[in-house]
Amino acid sequence: MADGGQSRARKNAPPREDVLAAAMEMIAERGLEKLTMAALGRAVDMSSGHLLYYFGTKDELLLRTLEWSEGRLGAERGRLLARQGTARERLDAYVELYVPEAPGDPHWTLWLEVWNRSLNADEGGRDRQAAIEGAWHRDLVALLAEGVSRGEFGAVDPDRFAARLRALLDGFSIHVAIGLRGTDRSQVLAHVREFLDEALATDARRPV
């Protein structure tokens, strides 16, 4: 009888994507500290026990939610990078998508928590985090390579430059996400645009 009850409960449970969307909504509205299995269960009409059955641990729930959110961002990033325009215009769009919207940005709040827990994550979890990072990196490398090949950018090594640019973006993004004074989104975007103007200048446009 117990097994039959669990089977019926699982059958009537909401799709996992609905659970992940509800988790992201809770982070946006209430902050990460309010995201508990019990609170999420109430939001999706499931018991915390059933959530644990699906996800195992809160760490896994957070990582699955991040992967879901990254999937949506990845689709948006793909649309931005496929549109018409110069490589620099699309690079600016990439940067704007990367940087948090404001302090407490839910996606970045989640990213920071997953990073914080990654030291104790198993190899599978760390591989999944690396896969998310890798998608951003590969898209940036391809865009930089396109800009170099078209003569829009100076002769940088796309892979090395992408690694350095993303480190810069991560540092600035953390400042924005935690609300560090003097580093709001508009200031960060201005800093990054100035850096890109200088670092990617072709010989014809490089200051003498």
XYZ file of N, CA, C and O in Angstrom:
832
model
N 0.832 -1.206 0.000
C 0.000 0.000 0.000
C 0.866 1.255 0.000
O 0.567 2.230 -0.681
N 1.962 1.222 0.802
C 2.828 2.407 0.854
C 3.420 2.688 -0.515
O 3.469 3.823 -0.970
N 3.869 1.618 -1.208
C 4.446 1.825 -2.531
C 3.413 2.383 -3.500
O 3.708 3.248 -4.322
N 2.183 1.874 -3.408
C 1.137 2.363 -4.294
C 0.833 3.827 -4.053
O 0.609 4.591 -4.979
N 0.838 4.250 -2.771
C 0.606 5.651 -2.468
C 1.701 6.534 -3.033
O 1.435 7.605 -3.571
N 2.962 6.068 -2.918
C 4.062 6.854 -3.471
C 3.942 6.943 -4.984
O 4.206 7.995 -5.579
N 3.538 5.859 -5.629
C 3.408 5.871 -7.086
C 2.353 6.860 -7.531
O 2.543 7.599 -8.503
N 1.218 6.887 -6.814
C 0.163 7.827 -7.173
C 0.621 9.264 -6.967
O 0.344 10.137 -7.780
N 1.354 9.499 -5.876
C 1.833 10.859 -5.604
C 2.801 11.316 -6.685
O 2.758 12.462 -7.137
N 3.697 10.409 -7.100
C 4.652 10.784 -8.144
C 3.939 11.040 -9.460
O 4.285 11.954 -10.201
N 2.912 10.244 -9.748
C 2.169 10.409 -10.986
C 1.470 11.762 -11.024
O 1.363 12.402 -12.065
N 0.977 12.213 -9.842
C 0.235 13.469 -9.789
C 1.127 14.678 -9.530
O 0.632 15.795 -9.449
N 2.421 14.461 -9.375
C 3.332 15.565 -9.097
C 3.475 16.461 -10.326
O 3.333 16.000 -11.460
N 3.742 17.737 -10.116
C 3.928 18.638 -11.265
C 5.208 18.294 -12.014
O 6.133 17.702 -11.437
N 5.291 18.637 -13.306
C 6.520 18.385 -14.057
C 7.711 19.046 -13.371
O 7.574 20.083 -12.727
N 8.864 18.423 -13.525
C 10.047 18.967 -12.851
C 10.324 20.404 -13.273
O 10.793 21.200 -12.472
N 10.063 20.731 -14.532
C 10.317 22.099 -14.977
C 9.474 23.088 -14.198
O 9.932 24.197 -13.898
N 8.241 22.705 -13.842
C 7.405 23.589 -13.040
C 7.999 23.784 -11.647
O 7.937 24.881 -11.077
N 8.582 22.717 -11.100
C 9.216 22.821 -9.785
C 10.415 23.764 -9.861
O 10.607 24.626 -8.995
N 11.235 23.620 -10.912
C 12.420 24.459 -11.056
C 12.036 25.918 -11.292
O 12.668 26.832 -10.750
N 10.990 26.138 -12.088
C 10.510 27.501 -12.315
C 10.010 28.113 -11.012
O 10.257 29.298 -10.729
N 9.315 27.310 -10.201
C 8.824 27.807 -8.916
C 9.986 28.135 -7.985
O 9.949 29.135 -7.259
N 11.038 27.314 -8.016
C 12.219 27.589 -7.185
C 12.857 28.904 -7.596
O 13.223 29.729 -6.747
N 12.973 29.140 -8.899
C 13.583 30.384 -9.374
C 12.721 31.576 -9.003
O 13.231 32.643 -8.621
N 11.419 31.416 -9.078
C 10.503 32.500 -8.719
C 10.618 32.834 -7.236
O 10.599 34.006 -6.845
N 10.789 31.806 -6.411
C 10.936 32.046 -4.977
C 12.222 32.797 -4.679
O 12.260 33.696 -3.832
N 13.301 32.449 -5.378
C 14.569 33.153 -5.184
C 14.410 34.616 -5.562
O 14.890 35.519 -4.867
N 13.717 34.871 -6.680
C 13.534 36.244 -7.150
C 12.686 37.062 -6.175
O 12.968 38.245 -5.932
N 11.660 36.452 -5.612
C 10.712 37.200 -4.796
C 11.111 37.275 -3.324
O 10.866 38.283 -2.663
N 11.750 36.203 -2.817
C 11.984 36.131 -1.377
C 13.449 36.001 -0.986
O 13.796 36.124 0.186
N 14.317 35.713 -1.962
C 15.717 35.496 -1.630
C 16.014 34.029 -1.405
O 15.121 33.229 -1.097
N 17.271 33.680 -1.546
C 17.674 32.281 -1.476
C 17.436 31.671 -0.104
O 17.130 30.486 0.021
N 17.571 32.488 0.948
C 17.424 31.938 2.301
C 16.010 31.438 2.562
O 15.789 30.608 3.444
N 15.028 31.919 1.796
C 13.643 31.475 1.975
C 13.319 30.218 1.162
O 12.230 29.663 1.299
N 14.258 29.805 0.316
C 14.014 28.622 -0.506
C 14.367 27.382 0.299
O 15.515 26.947 0.363
N 13.365 26.814 0.954
C 13.513 25.548 1.668
C 12.665 24.495 0.972
O 11.757 24.818 0.194
N 12.976 23.249 1.233
C 12.182 22.176 0.636
C 10.726 22.288 1.060
O 9.812 22.070 0.264
N 10.501 22.652 2.306
C 9.120 22.762 2.797
C 8.381 23.894 2.089
O 7.238 23.735 1.655
N 9.040 25.058 1.965
C 8.386 26.201 1.307
C 8.147 25.922 -0.164
O 7.088 26.257 -0.711
N 9.125 25.315 -0.833
C 8.951 24.976 -2.239
C 7.842 23.944 -2.404
O 7.029 24.029 -3.342
N 7.795 22.991 -1.504
C 6.740 21.993 -1.561
C 5.357 22.612 -1.471
O 4.441 22.237 -2.211
N 5.204 23.592 -0.591
C 3.907 24.263 -0.474
C 3.571 25.007 -1.765
O 2.419 25.049 -2.192
N 4.583 25.577 -2.403
C 4.347 26.354 -3.625
C 3.889 25.486 -4.782
O 3.142 25.948 -5.649
N 4.337 24.237 -4.810
C 4.003 23.357 -5.938
C 3.086 22.209 -5.510
O 2.862 21.264 -6.270
N 2.575 22.292 -4.283
C 1.647 21.285 -3.759
C 2.292 19.895 -3.732
O 1.705 18.912 -4.193
N 3.502 19.843 -3.203
C 4.202 18.578 -3.004
C 4.786 18.579 -1.596
O 5.069 19.635 -1.030
N 4.988 17.419 -1.051
C 5.634 17.332 0.252
C 7.139 17.480 0.077
O 7.688 17.213 -0.996
N 7.809 17.922 1.141
C 9.265 18.023 1.082
C 9.881 16.649 0.860
O 10.936 16.520 0.237
N 9.204 15.599 1.337
C 9.692 14.241 1.107
C 9.711 13.876 -0.367
O 10.653 13.235 -0.846
N 8.660 14.286 -1.089
C 8.630 13.987 -2.521
C 9.674 14.810 -3.278
O 10.266 14.335 -4.252
N 9.905 16.035 -2.834
C 10.959 16.824 -3.464
C 12.318 16.168 -3.254
O 13.147 16.125 -4.165
N 12.531 15.655 -2.057
C 13.784 14.948 -1.793
C 13.882 13.679 -2.628
O 14.978 13.289 -3.053
N 12.739 13.052 -2.877
C 12.750 11.863 -3.738
C 13.222 12.228 -5.141
O 14.010 11.509 -5.760
N 12.747 13.363 -5.649
C 13.118 13.780 -7.002
C 14.549 14.295 -7.077
O 15.265 14.049 -8.043
N 14.964 15.081 -6.066
C 16.242 15.789 -6.172
C 17.329 15.263 -5.240
O 18.507 15.551 -5.455
N 16.945 14.529 -4.206
C 17.932 13.944 -3.310
C 18.415 14.904 -2.240
O 18.280 14.632 -1.049
N 18.966 16.042 -2.633
C 19.489 17.029 -1.695
C 19.147 18.427 -2.183
O 18.798 18.626 -3.352
N 19.292 19.390 -1.291
C 19.081 20.770 -1.703
C 20.160 21.206 -2.688
O 19.897 21.987 -3.597
N 21.376 20.686 -2.507
C 22.434 21.011 -3.469
C 22.028 20.614 -4.885
O 22.254 21.357 -5.844
N 21.434 19.436 -5.014
C 21.007 18.977 -6.337
C 19.863 19.829 -6.865
O 19.817 20.155 -8.058
N 18.945 20.213 -6.006
C 17.852 21.104 -6.420
C 18.412 22.417 -6.959
O 17.980 22.903 -8.013
N 19.372 22.992 -6.249
C 19.950 24.262 -6.677
C 20.666 24.122 -8.009
O 20.538 24.967 -8.901
N 21.427 23.034 -8.168
C 22.149 22.835 -9.419
C 21.181 22.589 -10.570
O 21.365 23.126 -11.673
N 20.133 21.816 -10.331
C 19.134 21.591 -11.388
C 18.433 22.906 -11.764
O 18.160 23.155 -12.939
N 18.146 23.728 -10.767
C 17.501 25.009 -11.039
C 18.427 25.907 -11.845
O 17.995 26.587 -12.788
N 19.713 25.896 -11.495
C 20.692 26.683 -12.248
C 20.785 26.185 -13.685
O 20.810 26.993 -14.630
N 20.811 24.873 -13.883
C 20.869 24.327 -15.238
C 19.635 24.728 -16.037
O 19.732 25.046 -17.230
N 18.481 24.712 -15.383
C 17.243 25.124 -16.065
C 17.314 26.590 -16.460
O 16.994 26.964 -17.597
N 17.751 27.441 -15.528
C 17.865 28.860 -15.814
C 18.905 29.113 -16.901
O 18.697 29.940 -17.803
N 20.010 28.393 -16.862
C 21.047 28.542 -17.879
C 20.564 28.081 -19.251
O 20.982 28.614 -20.273
N 19.694 27.093 -19.267
C 19.124 26.659 -20.539
C 18.341 27.775 -21.207
O 18.435 27.983 -22.421
N 17.594 28.511 -20.417
C 16.833 29.641 -20.948
C 17.772 30.765 -21.395
O 17.582 31.355 -22.456
N 18.790 31.044 -20.585
C 19.758 32.065 -20.966
C 20.537 31.644 -22.211
O 20.852 32.473 -23.060
N 20.853 30.356 -22.297
C 21.583 29.865 -23.458
C 20.792 30.058 -24.742
O 21.356 30.413 -25.782
N 19.490 29.837 -24.675
C 18.655 30.048 -25.855
C 18.632 31.525 -26.235
O 18.719 31.881 -27.420
N 18.543 32.402 -25.242
C 18.557 33.832 -25.520
C 19.919 34.249 -26.073
O 20.004 35.050 -27.005
N 20.980 33.697 -25.504
C 22.327 34.016 -26.000
C 22.486 33.582 -27.449
O 23.061 34.305 -28.269
N 21.956 32.415 -27.778
C 22.022 31.937 -29.150
C 21.317 32.864 -30.119
O 21.809 33.124 -31.221
N 20.158 33.380 -29.713
C 19.423 34.320 -30.580
C 20.210 35.614 -30.762
O 20.278 36.164 -31.877
N 20.815 36.113 -29.683
C 21.589 37.354 -29.775
C 22.784 37.196 -30.703
O 23.083 38.068 -31.520
N 23.478 36.072 -30.586
C 24.697 35.884 -31.362
C 24.410 35.535 -32.820
O 25.283 35.686 -33.671
N 23.189 35.075 -33.111
C 22.837 34.714 -34.490
C 22.237 35.872 -35.268
O 22.070 35.773 -36.485
N 21.956 36.972 -34.597
C 21.280 38.066 -35.298
C 22.259 38.832 -36.193
O 23.480 38.692 -36.079
N 21.706 39.645 -37.056
C 22.525 40.463 -37.944
C 23.240 41.550 -37.144
O 22.788 41.972 -36.093
N 24.363 42.006 -37.675
C 25.090 43.074 -37.013
C 26.561 42.748 -36.942
O 27.009 41.642 -37.280
N 27.341 43.705 -36.499
C 28.781 43.498 -36.388
C 29.092 42.577 -35.214
O 28.266 42.380 -34.308
N 30.307 42.049 -35.240
C 30.740 41.211 -34.120
C 30.774 42.021 -32.829
O 30.434 41.510 -31.758
N 31.155 43.276 -32.915
C 31.213 44.103 -31.703
C 29.826 44.355 -31.144
O 29.627 44.355 -29.916
N 28.844 44.581 -32.002
C 27.477 44.769 -31.512
C 26.999 43.527 -30.783
O 26.359 43.620 -29.727
N 27.315 42.374 -31.327
C 26.897 41.128 -30.676
C 27.721 40.847 -29.417
O 27.213 40.276 -28.454
N 28.976 41.287 -29.409
C 29.785 41.150 -28.194
C 29.215 42.016 -27.072
O 29.142 41.584 -25.916
N 28.807 43.227 -27.403
C 28.182 44.086 -26.398
C 26.893 43.450 -25.863
O 26.595 43.529 -24.659
N 26.122 42.800 -26.749
C 24.895 42.126 -26.316
C 25.217 40.947 -25.394
O 24.508 40.691 -24.412
N 26.283 40.226 -25.698
C 26.742 39.115 -24.854
C 27.074 39.641 -23.456
O 26.662 39.055 -22.439
N 27.820 40.740 -23.395
C 28.207 41.312 -22.108
C 26.977 41.745 -21.326
O 26.862 41.499 -20.115
N 26.026 42.384 -21.993
C 24.818 42.851 -21.316
C 23.993 41.687 -20.769
O 23.362 41.800 -19.714
N 24.007 40.571 -21.478
C 23.299 39.390 -20.984
C 24.031 38.776 -19.801
O 23.404 38.228 -18.888
N 25.338 38.856 -19.793
C 26.179 38.240 -18.757
C 26.041 38.961 -17.417
O 25.918 38.327 -16.362
N 26.083 40.294 -17.467
C 26.127 41.087 -16.233
C 24.753 41.110 -15.562
O 23.729 41.255 -16.237
N 24.694 40.968 -14.220
C 23.393 40.980 -13.528
C 22.612 42.253 -13.788
O 23.178 43.319 -14.031
N 21.310 42.124 -13.715
C 20.440 43.281 -13.910
C 20.525 44.265 -12.754
O 20.438 45.474 -12.941
N 20.699 43.741 -11.532
C 20.676 44.583 -10.338
C 21.126 43.740 -9.153
O 21.225 42.508 -9.256
N 21.406 44.377 -8.008
C 21.696 43.581 -6.804
C 20.573 42.596 -6.511
O 19.393 42.916 -6.666
N 20.961 41.387 -6.131
C 19.965 40.361 -5.853
C 19.420 39.677 -7.080
O 18.449 38.911 -6.976
N 20.004 39.924 -8.245
C 19.589 39.229 -9.471
C 19.461 37.735 -9.167
O 20.411 37.106 -8.692
N 18.286 37.129 -9.400
C 18.068 35.747 -8.951
C 19.010 34.740 -9.598
O 19.451 33.784 -8.941
N 19.316 34.924 -10.868
C 20.211 33.975 -11.525
C 21.601 34.042 -10.911
O 22.209 33.008 -10.620
N 22.096 35.244 -10.685
C 23.420 35.376 -10.091
C 23.413 34.994 -8.618
O 24.402 34.453 -8.105
N 22.328 35.252 -7.913
C 22.209 34.792 -6.528
C 22.352 33.275 -6.468
O 23.061 32.729 -5.613
N 21.710 32.605 -7.400
C 21.784 31.149 -7.456
C 23.191 30.693 -7.830
O 23.742 29.756 -7.245
N 23.794 31.351 -8.827
C 25.158 31.003 -9.246
C 26.123 31.119 -8.078
O 26.972 30.235 -7.856
N 26.049 32.201 -7.322
C 26.962 32.399 -6.204
C 26.798 31.308 -5.154
O 27.782 30.846 -4.560
N 25.570 30.884 -4.922
C 25.338 29.820 -3.942
C 25.897 28.490 -4.436
O 26.506 27.730 -3.665
N 25.700 28.198 -5.711
C 26.234 26.949 -6.269
C 27.760 26.968 -6.230
O 28.407 25.978 -5.884
N 28.349 28.095 -6.592
C 29.812 28.226 -6.488
C 30.264 27.994 -5.049
O 31.256 27.315 -4.792
N 29.541 28.579 -4.101
C 29.906 28.459 -2.696
C 29.880 27.005 -2.229
O 30.697 26.588 -1.395
N 28.944 26.233 -2.771
C 28.810 24.831 -2.378
C 29.684 23.893 -3.208
O 29.779 22.706 -2.901
N 30.325 24.419 -4.247
C 31.027 23.539 -5.189
C 32.247 22.863 -4.591
O 32.671 21.806 -5.062
N 32.834 23.461 -3.556
C 34.018 22.862 -2.946
C 33.724 21.459 -2.426
O 34.578 20.579 -2.462
N 32.493 21.253 -1.971
C 32.104 19.951 -1.427
C 31.284 19.123 -2.411
O 30.765 18.065 -2.050
N 31.166 19.604 -3.654
C 30.388 18.865 -4.653
C 31.170 17.649 -5.147
O 32.406 17.630 -5.118
N 30.432 16.630 -5.600
C 31.113 15.466 -6.167
C 31.579 15.796 -7.580
O 31.284 16.862 -8.128
N 32.311 14.864 -8.186
C 32.876 15.115 -9.507
C 31.795 15.358 -10.560
O 31.954 16.184 -11.454
N 30.682 14.628 -10.422
C 29.591 14.820 -11.378
C 29.028 16.224 -11.312
O 28.761 16.854 -12.333
N 28.838 16.731 -10.086
C 28.328 18.076 -9.923
C 29.282 19.125 -10.462
O 28.882 20.090 -11.113
N 30.568 18.926 -10.217
C 31.564 19.877 -10.709
C 31.642 19.835 -12.240
O 31.843 20.865 -12.892
N 31.481 18.650 -12.808
C 31.462 18.532 -14.271
C 30.277 19.294 -14.859
O 30.399 19.931 -15.918
N 29.134 19.238 -14.190
C 27.951 19.936 -14.686
C 28.121 21.450 -14.587
O 27.704 22.189 -15.484
N 28.768 21.909 -13.524
C 29.070 23.340 -13.437
C 30.017 23.759 -14.551
O 29.842 24.810 -15.179
N 31.022 22.922 -14.798
C 31.988 23.224 -15.859
C 31.304 23.261 -17.223
O 31.692 24.049 -18.098
N 30.303 22.427 -17.422
C 29.580 22.417 -18.698
C 28.852 23.743 -18.916
O 28.799 24.262 -20.039
N 28.284 24.303 -17.853
C 27.615 25.597 -17.964
C 28.633 26.675 -18.331
O 28.422 27.476 -19.247
N 29.746 26.688 -17.612
C 30.803 27.664 -17.897
C 31.310 27.497 -19.334
O 31.569 28.472 -20.045
N 31.463 26.238 -19.742
C 32.007 25.957 -21.063
C 31.143 26.475 -22.194
O 31.661 26.905 -23.227
N 29.830 26.446 -22.010
C 28.932 26.941 -23.061
C 29.126 28.439 -23.275
O 29.178 28.913 -24.418
N 29.212 29.199 -22.185
C 29.476 30.636 -22.301
C 30.834 30.871 -22.981
O 30.963 31.753 -23.828
N 31.824 30.086 -22.591
C 33.174 30.283 -23.124
C 33.226 29.984 -24.618
O 33.786 30.769 -25.394
N 32.645 28.871 -25.034
C 32.701 28.496 -26.448
C 32.024 29.541 -27.329
O 32.532 29.883 -28.406
N 30.887 30.043 -26.892
C 30.191 31.060 -27.684
C 31.020 32.331 -27.793
O 31.067 32.971 -28.849
N 31.684 32.701 -26.705
C 32.506 33.906 -26.727
C 33.726 33.714 -27.626
O 34.085 34.614 -28.400
N 34.354 32.551 -27.549
C 35.511 32.270 -28.404
C 35.116 32.364 -29.870
O 35.827 32.973 -30.688
N 33.996 31.767 -30.233
C 33.550 31.794 -31.629
C 33.281 33.220 -32.093
O 33.619 33.596 -33.229
N 32.674 34.035 -31.237
C 32.378 35.415 -31.605
C 33.661 36.222 -31.774
O 33.798 37.007 -32.723
N 34.605 36.036 -30.872
C 35.874 36.753 -30.986
C 36.627 36.324 -32.243
O 37.199 37.164 -32.955
N 36.629 35.028 -32.528
C 37.310 34.528 -33.727
C 36.693 35.128 -34.986
O 37.399 35.484 -35.937
N 35.373 35.259 -34.984
C 34.701 35.871 -36.132
C 35.129 37.321 -36.291
O 35.424 37.789 -37.401
N 35.169 38.057 -35.178
C 35.566 39.456 -35.245
C 37.002 39.634 -35.715
O 37.296 40.562 -36.486
N 37.895 38.743 -35.278
C 39.286 38.809 -35.727
C 39.378 38.502 -37.213
O 40.066 39.193 -37.975
N 38.672 37.453 -37.655
C 38.761 37.050 -39.064
C 38.202 38.119 -39.997
O 38.659 38.253 -41.138
N 37.232 38.891 -39.526
C 36.642 39.959 -40.345
C 37.441 41.261 -40.280
O 37.104 42.224 -40.971
N 38.443 41.288 -39.434
C 39.217 42.502 -39.282
C 38.573 43.541 -38.387
O 39.044 44.684 -38.307
N 37.489 43.167 -37.683
C 36.838 44.096 -36.763
C 37.633 44.241 -35.479
O 37.623 45.294 -34.842
N 38.280 43.142 -35.044
C 39.055 43.125 -33.814
C 40.536 42.995 -34.145
O 40.900 42.451 -35.196
N 41.373 43.456 -33.231
C 42.796 43.250 -33.384
C 43.144 41.773 -33.274
O 42.302 40.929 -32.964
N 44.414 41.471 -33.504
C 44.856 40.069 -33.582
C 45.047 39.471 -32.184
O 46.175 39.248 -31.720
N 43.925 39.220 -31.495
C 43.984 38.566 -30.188
C 43.797 37.061 -30.373
O 43.244 36.615 -31.379
N 44.275 36.299 -29.389
C 43.998 34.868 -29.348
C 42.599 34.699 -28.750
O 42.389 35.031 -27.568
N 41.617 34.211 -29.520
C 40.235 34.190 -29.019
C 40.064 33.414 -27.722
O 39.326 33.862 -26.827
N 40.717 32.277 -27.578
C 40.534 31.469 -26.376
C 41.129 32.161 -25.148
O 40.497 32.232 -24.090
N 42.327 32.674 -25.275
C 42.971 33.352 -24.146
C 42.225 34.636 -23.785
O 42.026 34.939 -22.602
N 41.838 35.389 -24.796
C 41.122 36.635 -24.525
C 39.775 36.341 -23.872
O 39.344 37.045 -22.948
N 39.085 35.294 -24.336
C 37.784 34.935 -23.748
C 37.934 34.574 -22.279
O 37.099 34.961 -21.444
N 38.992 33.829 -21.931
C 39.203 33.448 -20.534
C 39.404 34.684 -19.663
O 38.848 34.794 -18.550
N 40.166 35.650 -20.163
C 40.433 36.860 -19.390
C 39.197 37.756 -19.306
O 38.907 38.339 -18.252
N 38.489 37.873 -20.414
C 37.289 38.705 -20.405
C 36.247 38.141 -19.457
O 35.601 38.890 -18.702
N 36.061 36.832 -19.461
C 35.058 36.238 -18.570
C 35.457 36.383 -17.108
O 34.602 36.559 -16.231
N 36.745 36.334 -16.814
C 37.191 36.576 -15.439
C 36.859 38.015 -15.024
O 36.413 38.265 -13.892
N 37.059 38.959 -15.940
C 36.699 40.351 -15.675
C 35.198 40.482 -15.451
O 34.748 41.140 -14.498
N 34.420 39.843 -16.314
C 32.963 39.918 -16.192
C 32.486 39.265 -14.897
O 31.559 39.779 -14.248
N 33.088 38.149 -14.521
C 32.696 37.496 -13.268
C 32.951 38.413 -12.077
O 32.106 38.550 -11.185
N 34.140 39.036 -12.054
C 34.449 39.921 -10.937
C 33.490 41.094 -10.846
O 32.938 41.381 -9.773
N 33.258 41.761 -11.964
C 32.314 42.876 -11.970
C 30.903 42.403 -11.628
O 30.160 43.085 -10.909
N 30.520 41.239 -12.158
C 29.154 40.746 -11.944
C 28.898 40.426 -10.480
O 27.798 40.676 -9.964
N 29.898 39.888 -9.795
C 29.742 39.624 -8.368
C 29.518 40.933 -7.621
O 28.658 41.028 -6.728
N 30.261 41.970 -7.994
C 30.080 43.272 -7.353
C 28.656 43.795 -7.549
O 28.042 44.325 -6.619
N 28.142 43.662 -8.766
C 26.779 44.116 -9.030
C 25.772 43.272 -8.247
O 24.837 43.799 -7.626
N 25.965 41.958 -8.271
C 25.000 41.051 -7.640
C 24.889 41.268 -6.141
O 23.801 41.140 -5.565
N 26.002 41.616 -5.480
C 25.962 41.820 -4.029
C 25.721 43.282 -3.667
O 25.641 43.627 -2.487
N 25.627 44.143 -4.687
C 25.326 45.542 -4.431
C 26.497 46.338 -3.878
O 26.294 47.270 -3.090
N 27.720 45.983 -4.296
C 28.890 46.724 -3.834
C 28.804 48.168 -4.325
O 28.561 48.420 -5.504
N 29.007 49.099 -3.437
C 28.868 50.515 -3.783
C 29.881 50.907 -4.854
O 31.038 50.496 -4.825
N 29.412 51.730 -5.787
C 30.286 52.215 -6.843
C 30.412 51.298 -8.034
O 31.181 51.595 -8.953
N 29.682 50.200 -8.033
C 29.758 49.258 -9.167
C 28.362 48.834 -9.602
O 28.042 47.651 -9.619
N 27.518 49.816 -9.923
C 26.206 49.433 -10.426
C 26.332 48.991 -11.888
O 27.389 49.123 -12.507
N 25.264 48.460 -12.427
C 25.308 47.845 -13.754
C 25.789 48.825 -14.830
O 26.629 48.469 -15.666
N 25.285 50.047 -14.815
C 25.669 51.000 -15.859
C 27.161 51.314 -15.796
O 27.825 51.434 -16.841
N 27.696 51.443 -14.593
C 29.131 51.704 -14.443
C 29.957 50.522 -14.938
O 30.975 50.695 -15.608
N 29.511 49.322 -14.599
C 30.232 48.123 -15.036
C 30.239 48.020 -16.555
O 31.281 47.761 -17.173
N 29.095 48.225 -17.180
C 29.031 48.135 -18.644
C 29.929 49.179 -19.296
O 30.570 48.906 -20.319
N 29.999 50.366 -18.710
C 30.880 51.404 -19.252
C 32.343 50.987 -19.133
O 33.140 51.172 -20.069
N 32.724 50.415 -17.991
C 34.092 49.932 -17.804
C 34.435 48.860 -18.845
O 35.524 48.873 -19.440
N 33.517 47.921 -19.040
C 33.789 46.817 -19.967
C 33.875 47.324 -21.401
O 34.760 46.897 -22.165
N 32.993 48.240 -21.786
C 33.063 48.799 -23.141
C 34.395 49.505 -23.376
O 35.020 49.360 -24.438
N 34.854 50.261 -22.382
C 36.139 50.956 -22.516
C 37.277 49.953 -22.647
O 38.185 50.127 -23.473
N 37.242 48.893 -21.838
C 38.271 47.858 -21.925
C 38.276 47.210 -23.310
O 39.342 47.018 -23.920
N 37.099 46.887 -23.827
C 37.020 46.242 -25.138
C 37.484 47.184 -26.249
O 38.136 46.744 -27.203
N 37.158 48.463 -26.133
C 37.621 49.438 -27.124
C 39.147 49.429 -27.208
O 39.726 49.464 -28.298
N 39.793 49.370 -26.060
C 41.249 49.409 -26.017
C 41.865 48.064 -26.409
O 42.815 48.016 -27.199
N 41.314 46.982 -25.874
C 41.946 45.678 -26.047
C 41.725 45.082 -27.431
O 42.557 44.302 -27.910
N 40.626 45.435 -28.080
C 40.303 44.839 -29.375
C 40.551 45.789 -30.543
O 40.196 45.463 -31.680
N 41.156 46.926 -30.267
C 41.399 47.883 -31.339
C 42.320 47.278 -32.394
O 43.291 46.590 -32.080
N 41.993 47.515 -33.650
C 42.890 47.106 -34.739
C 44.028 48.099 -34.818
O 44.002 49.180 -34.213
N 45.067 47.761 -35.583
C 46.223 48.645 -35.706
C 45.803 50.019 -36.219
O 46.346 51.053 -35.805
N 44.818 50.041 -37.118
C 44.390 51.312 -37.703
C 43.706 52.211 -36.659
O 43.707 53.434 -36.793
N 43.096 51.579 -35.643
C 42.364 52.365 -34.660
C 43.088 52.478 -33.326
O 42.598 53.087 -32.394
N 44.271 51.848 -33.209
C 44.985 51.839 -31.929
C 45.658 53.195 -31.697
O 46.331 53.720 -32.593
N 45.507 53.759 -30.504
C 46.126 55.057 -30.230
C 47.646 54.972 -30.358
O 48.243 53.946 -30.047
N 48.266 56.025 -30.814
C 49.730 56.066 -30.926
C 50.309 56.872 -29.784
O 49.626 57.638 -29.146
